[in-house]
Short mmCIF file of C-alpha atoms in Angstrom, two decimals:
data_model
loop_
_atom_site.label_atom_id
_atom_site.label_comp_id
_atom_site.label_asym_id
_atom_site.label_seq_id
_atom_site.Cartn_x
_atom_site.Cartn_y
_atom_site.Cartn_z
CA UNK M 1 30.90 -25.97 -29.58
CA UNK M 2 32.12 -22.55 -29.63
CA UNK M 3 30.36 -19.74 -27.54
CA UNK M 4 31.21 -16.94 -28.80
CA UNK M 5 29.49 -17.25 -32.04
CA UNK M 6 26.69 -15.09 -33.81
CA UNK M 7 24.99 -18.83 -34.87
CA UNK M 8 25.47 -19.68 -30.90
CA UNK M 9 23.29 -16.59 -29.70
CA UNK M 10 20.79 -17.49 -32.25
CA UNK M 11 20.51 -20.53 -31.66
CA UNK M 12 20.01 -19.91 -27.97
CA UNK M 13 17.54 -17.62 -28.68
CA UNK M 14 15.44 -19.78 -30.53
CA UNK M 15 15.51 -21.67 -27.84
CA UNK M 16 17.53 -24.60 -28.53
CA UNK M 17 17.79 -26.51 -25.13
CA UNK M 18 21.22 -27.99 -26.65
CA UNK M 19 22.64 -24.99 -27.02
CA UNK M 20 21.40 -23.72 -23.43
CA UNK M 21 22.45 -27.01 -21.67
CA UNK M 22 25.88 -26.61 -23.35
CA UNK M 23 26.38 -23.48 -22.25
CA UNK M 24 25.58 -24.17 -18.56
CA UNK M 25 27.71 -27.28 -18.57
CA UNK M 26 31.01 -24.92 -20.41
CA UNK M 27 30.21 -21.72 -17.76
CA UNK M 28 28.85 -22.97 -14.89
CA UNK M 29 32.05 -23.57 -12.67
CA UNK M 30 33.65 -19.93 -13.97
CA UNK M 31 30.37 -18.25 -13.47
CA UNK M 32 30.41 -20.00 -9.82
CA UNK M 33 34.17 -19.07 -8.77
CA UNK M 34 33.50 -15.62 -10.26
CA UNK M 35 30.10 -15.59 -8.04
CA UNK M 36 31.89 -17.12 -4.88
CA UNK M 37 34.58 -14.20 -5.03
CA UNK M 38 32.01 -11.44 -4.72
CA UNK M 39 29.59 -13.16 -2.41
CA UNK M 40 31.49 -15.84 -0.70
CA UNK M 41 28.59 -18.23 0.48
CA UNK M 42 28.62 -21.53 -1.89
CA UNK M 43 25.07 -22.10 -1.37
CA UNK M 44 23.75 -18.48 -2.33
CA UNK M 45 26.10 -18.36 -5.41
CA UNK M 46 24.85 -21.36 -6.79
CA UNK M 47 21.39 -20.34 -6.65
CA UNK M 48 22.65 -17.12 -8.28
CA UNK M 49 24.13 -18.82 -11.17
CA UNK M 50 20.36 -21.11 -11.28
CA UNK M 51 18.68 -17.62 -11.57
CA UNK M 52 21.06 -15.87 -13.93
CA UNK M 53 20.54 -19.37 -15.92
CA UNK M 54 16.92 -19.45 -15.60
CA UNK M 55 16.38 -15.37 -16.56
CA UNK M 56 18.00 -16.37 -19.64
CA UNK M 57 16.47 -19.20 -20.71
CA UNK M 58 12.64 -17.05 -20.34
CA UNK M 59 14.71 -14.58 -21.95
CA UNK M 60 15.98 -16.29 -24.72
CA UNK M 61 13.72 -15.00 -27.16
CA UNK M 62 15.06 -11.75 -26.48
CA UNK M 63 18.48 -12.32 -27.24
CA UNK M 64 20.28 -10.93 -29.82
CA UNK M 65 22.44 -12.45 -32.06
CA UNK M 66 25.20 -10.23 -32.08
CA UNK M 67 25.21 -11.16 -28.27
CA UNK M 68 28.37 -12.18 -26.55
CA UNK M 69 26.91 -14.74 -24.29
CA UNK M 70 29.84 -14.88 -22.22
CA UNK M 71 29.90 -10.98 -21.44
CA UNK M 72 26.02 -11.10 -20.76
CA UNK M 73 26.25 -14.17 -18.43
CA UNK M 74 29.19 -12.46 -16.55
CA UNK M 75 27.66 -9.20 -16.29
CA UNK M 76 24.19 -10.63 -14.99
CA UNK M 77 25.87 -12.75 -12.16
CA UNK M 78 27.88 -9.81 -11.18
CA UNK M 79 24.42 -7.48 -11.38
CA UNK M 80 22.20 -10.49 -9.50
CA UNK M 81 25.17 -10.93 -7.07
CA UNK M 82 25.44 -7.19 -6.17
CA UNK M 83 21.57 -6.99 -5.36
CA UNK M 84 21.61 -10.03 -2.99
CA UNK M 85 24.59 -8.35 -1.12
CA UNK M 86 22.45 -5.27 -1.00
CA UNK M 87 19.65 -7.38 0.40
CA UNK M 88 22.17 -9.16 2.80
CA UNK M 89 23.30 -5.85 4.20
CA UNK M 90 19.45 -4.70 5.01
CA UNK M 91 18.97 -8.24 6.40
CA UNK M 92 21.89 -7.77 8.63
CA UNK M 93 20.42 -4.93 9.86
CA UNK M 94 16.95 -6.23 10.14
CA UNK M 95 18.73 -9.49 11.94
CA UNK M 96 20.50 -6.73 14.96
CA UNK M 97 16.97 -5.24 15.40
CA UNK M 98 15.45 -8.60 15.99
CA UNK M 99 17.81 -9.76 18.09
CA UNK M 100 17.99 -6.11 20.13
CA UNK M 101 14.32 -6.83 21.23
CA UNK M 102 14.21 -10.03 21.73
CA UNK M 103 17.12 -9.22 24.28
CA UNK M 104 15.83 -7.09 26.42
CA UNK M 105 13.49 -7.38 29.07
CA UNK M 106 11.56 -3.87 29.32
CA UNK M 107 7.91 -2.73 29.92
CA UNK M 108 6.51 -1.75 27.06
CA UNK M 109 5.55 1.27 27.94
CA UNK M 110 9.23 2.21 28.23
CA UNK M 111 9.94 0.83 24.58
CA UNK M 112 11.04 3.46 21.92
CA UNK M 113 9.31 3.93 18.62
CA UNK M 114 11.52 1.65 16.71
CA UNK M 115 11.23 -1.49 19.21
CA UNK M 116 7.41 -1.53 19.40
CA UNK M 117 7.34 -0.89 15.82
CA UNK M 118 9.18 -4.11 15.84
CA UNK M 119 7.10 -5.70 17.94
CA UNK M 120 4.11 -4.70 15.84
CA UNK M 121 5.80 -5.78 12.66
CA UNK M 122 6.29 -9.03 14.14
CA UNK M 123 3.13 -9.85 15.35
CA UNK M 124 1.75 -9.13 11.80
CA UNK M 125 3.75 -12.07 10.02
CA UNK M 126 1.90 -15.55 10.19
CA UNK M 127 3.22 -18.35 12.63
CA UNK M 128 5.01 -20.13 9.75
CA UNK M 129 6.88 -16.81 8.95
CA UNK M 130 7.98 -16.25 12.58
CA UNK M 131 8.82 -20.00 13.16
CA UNK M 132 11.36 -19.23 9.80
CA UNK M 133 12.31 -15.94 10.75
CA UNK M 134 13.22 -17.37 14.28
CA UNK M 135 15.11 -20.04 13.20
CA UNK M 136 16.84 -17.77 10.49
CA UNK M 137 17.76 -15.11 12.72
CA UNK M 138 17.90 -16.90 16.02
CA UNK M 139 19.24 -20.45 15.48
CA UNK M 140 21.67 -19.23 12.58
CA UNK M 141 20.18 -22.11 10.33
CA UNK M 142 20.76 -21.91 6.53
CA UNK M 143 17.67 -21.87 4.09
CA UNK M 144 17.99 -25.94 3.49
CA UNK M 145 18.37 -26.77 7.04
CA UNK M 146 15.26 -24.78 7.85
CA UNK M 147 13.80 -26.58 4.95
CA UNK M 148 14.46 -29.97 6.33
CA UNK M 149 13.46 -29.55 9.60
CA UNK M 150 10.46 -28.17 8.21
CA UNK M 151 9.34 -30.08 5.12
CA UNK M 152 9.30 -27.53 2.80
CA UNK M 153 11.30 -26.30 -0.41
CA UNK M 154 14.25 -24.48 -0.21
CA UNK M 155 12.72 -21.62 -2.16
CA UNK M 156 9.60 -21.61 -0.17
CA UNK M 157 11.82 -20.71 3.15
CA UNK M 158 13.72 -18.03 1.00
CA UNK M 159 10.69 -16.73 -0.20
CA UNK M 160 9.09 -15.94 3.30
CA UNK M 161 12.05 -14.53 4.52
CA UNK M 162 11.91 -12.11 2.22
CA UNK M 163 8.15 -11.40 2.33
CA UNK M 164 8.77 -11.20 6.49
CA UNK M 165 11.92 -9.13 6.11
CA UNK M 166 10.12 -6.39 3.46
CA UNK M 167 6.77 -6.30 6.27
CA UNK M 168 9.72 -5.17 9.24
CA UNK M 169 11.11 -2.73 7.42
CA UNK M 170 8.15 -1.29 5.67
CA UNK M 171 6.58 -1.47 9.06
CA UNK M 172 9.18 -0.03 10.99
CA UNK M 173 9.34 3.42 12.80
CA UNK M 174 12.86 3.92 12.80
CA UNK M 175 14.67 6.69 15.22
CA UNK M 176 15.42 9.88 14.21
#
């Protein structure tokens, strides 16, 4: 089958699962070196290429047929790639906050605004979240082996790190 086609696009977006599984099986190990370059974490590139996948197929009625499937695909891992770095650089800094006050042994009434702010953030997530967060941020355990140890889907661990991650910052009172 060739990709590149006018017939291919429109076919794709009329939703022919043939066309959609062809085109996975053809670009998926490109799309995944190209993904691994930018973001160099095997795991977090192949759930980019699942999403870039996935936003096309509920997309796929959308798609034009003048559409070069190839550029598109290309150009959405790079975009969907670029935005989890973006959220991997906040986490980082999220991750050096947590571990700053979990450090350090002080009263609280000698805490700054941004560590109790922390504190307070904290104490708002849920027991599950913290238990995830911890063993995220603490124990340097990937998404699946968080999963595994605690019976639950990849995607559900990924999900509440994000939803614990966005309550810290939006929470936080961060120095001038």
């Amino acid at each position: 089958m060739r990709f590149h086609t006018e017939d291919t696009s429109r076919r794709a977006a009329s939703g022919e699962a043939f066309v959609f599984s062809s085109l996975y099986q053809h670009y998926y190990h490109s799309a995944l070196k190209f993904c691994l370059d930018l973001i160099k974490d095997r795991a977090e590139a192949e759930n980019i290429i699942h999403d870039v996948f996935m936003k096309m197929w509920i997309k796929r009625a959308s798609l034009k047929a003048e559409l070069n499937l190839k550029s598109y695909l290309f150009t959405s891992v790079k975009n969907l790639t670029l935005d989890r770095l973006k959220e991997i650089q906040k986490s980082d800094l999220l991750q050096k906050q947590f571990l700053f006050v979990e450090a350090i042994e002080m009263p609280e009434e000698e805490e700054d605004g941004s560590i109790q702010g922390l504190r307070d953030a904290l104490d708002t997530l849920s027991e599950k979240r913290k238990q995830i967060l911890f063993l995220n941020i603490q124990e340097k355990k990937s998404y699946q082996e968080i999963a595994n140890d605690l019976g639950i889907s990849k995607n559900t661990v990924k999900n509440h790190l994000i939803v614990s991650k966005k309550i810290i910052r939006d929470r936080m009172v961060w120095p001038k």
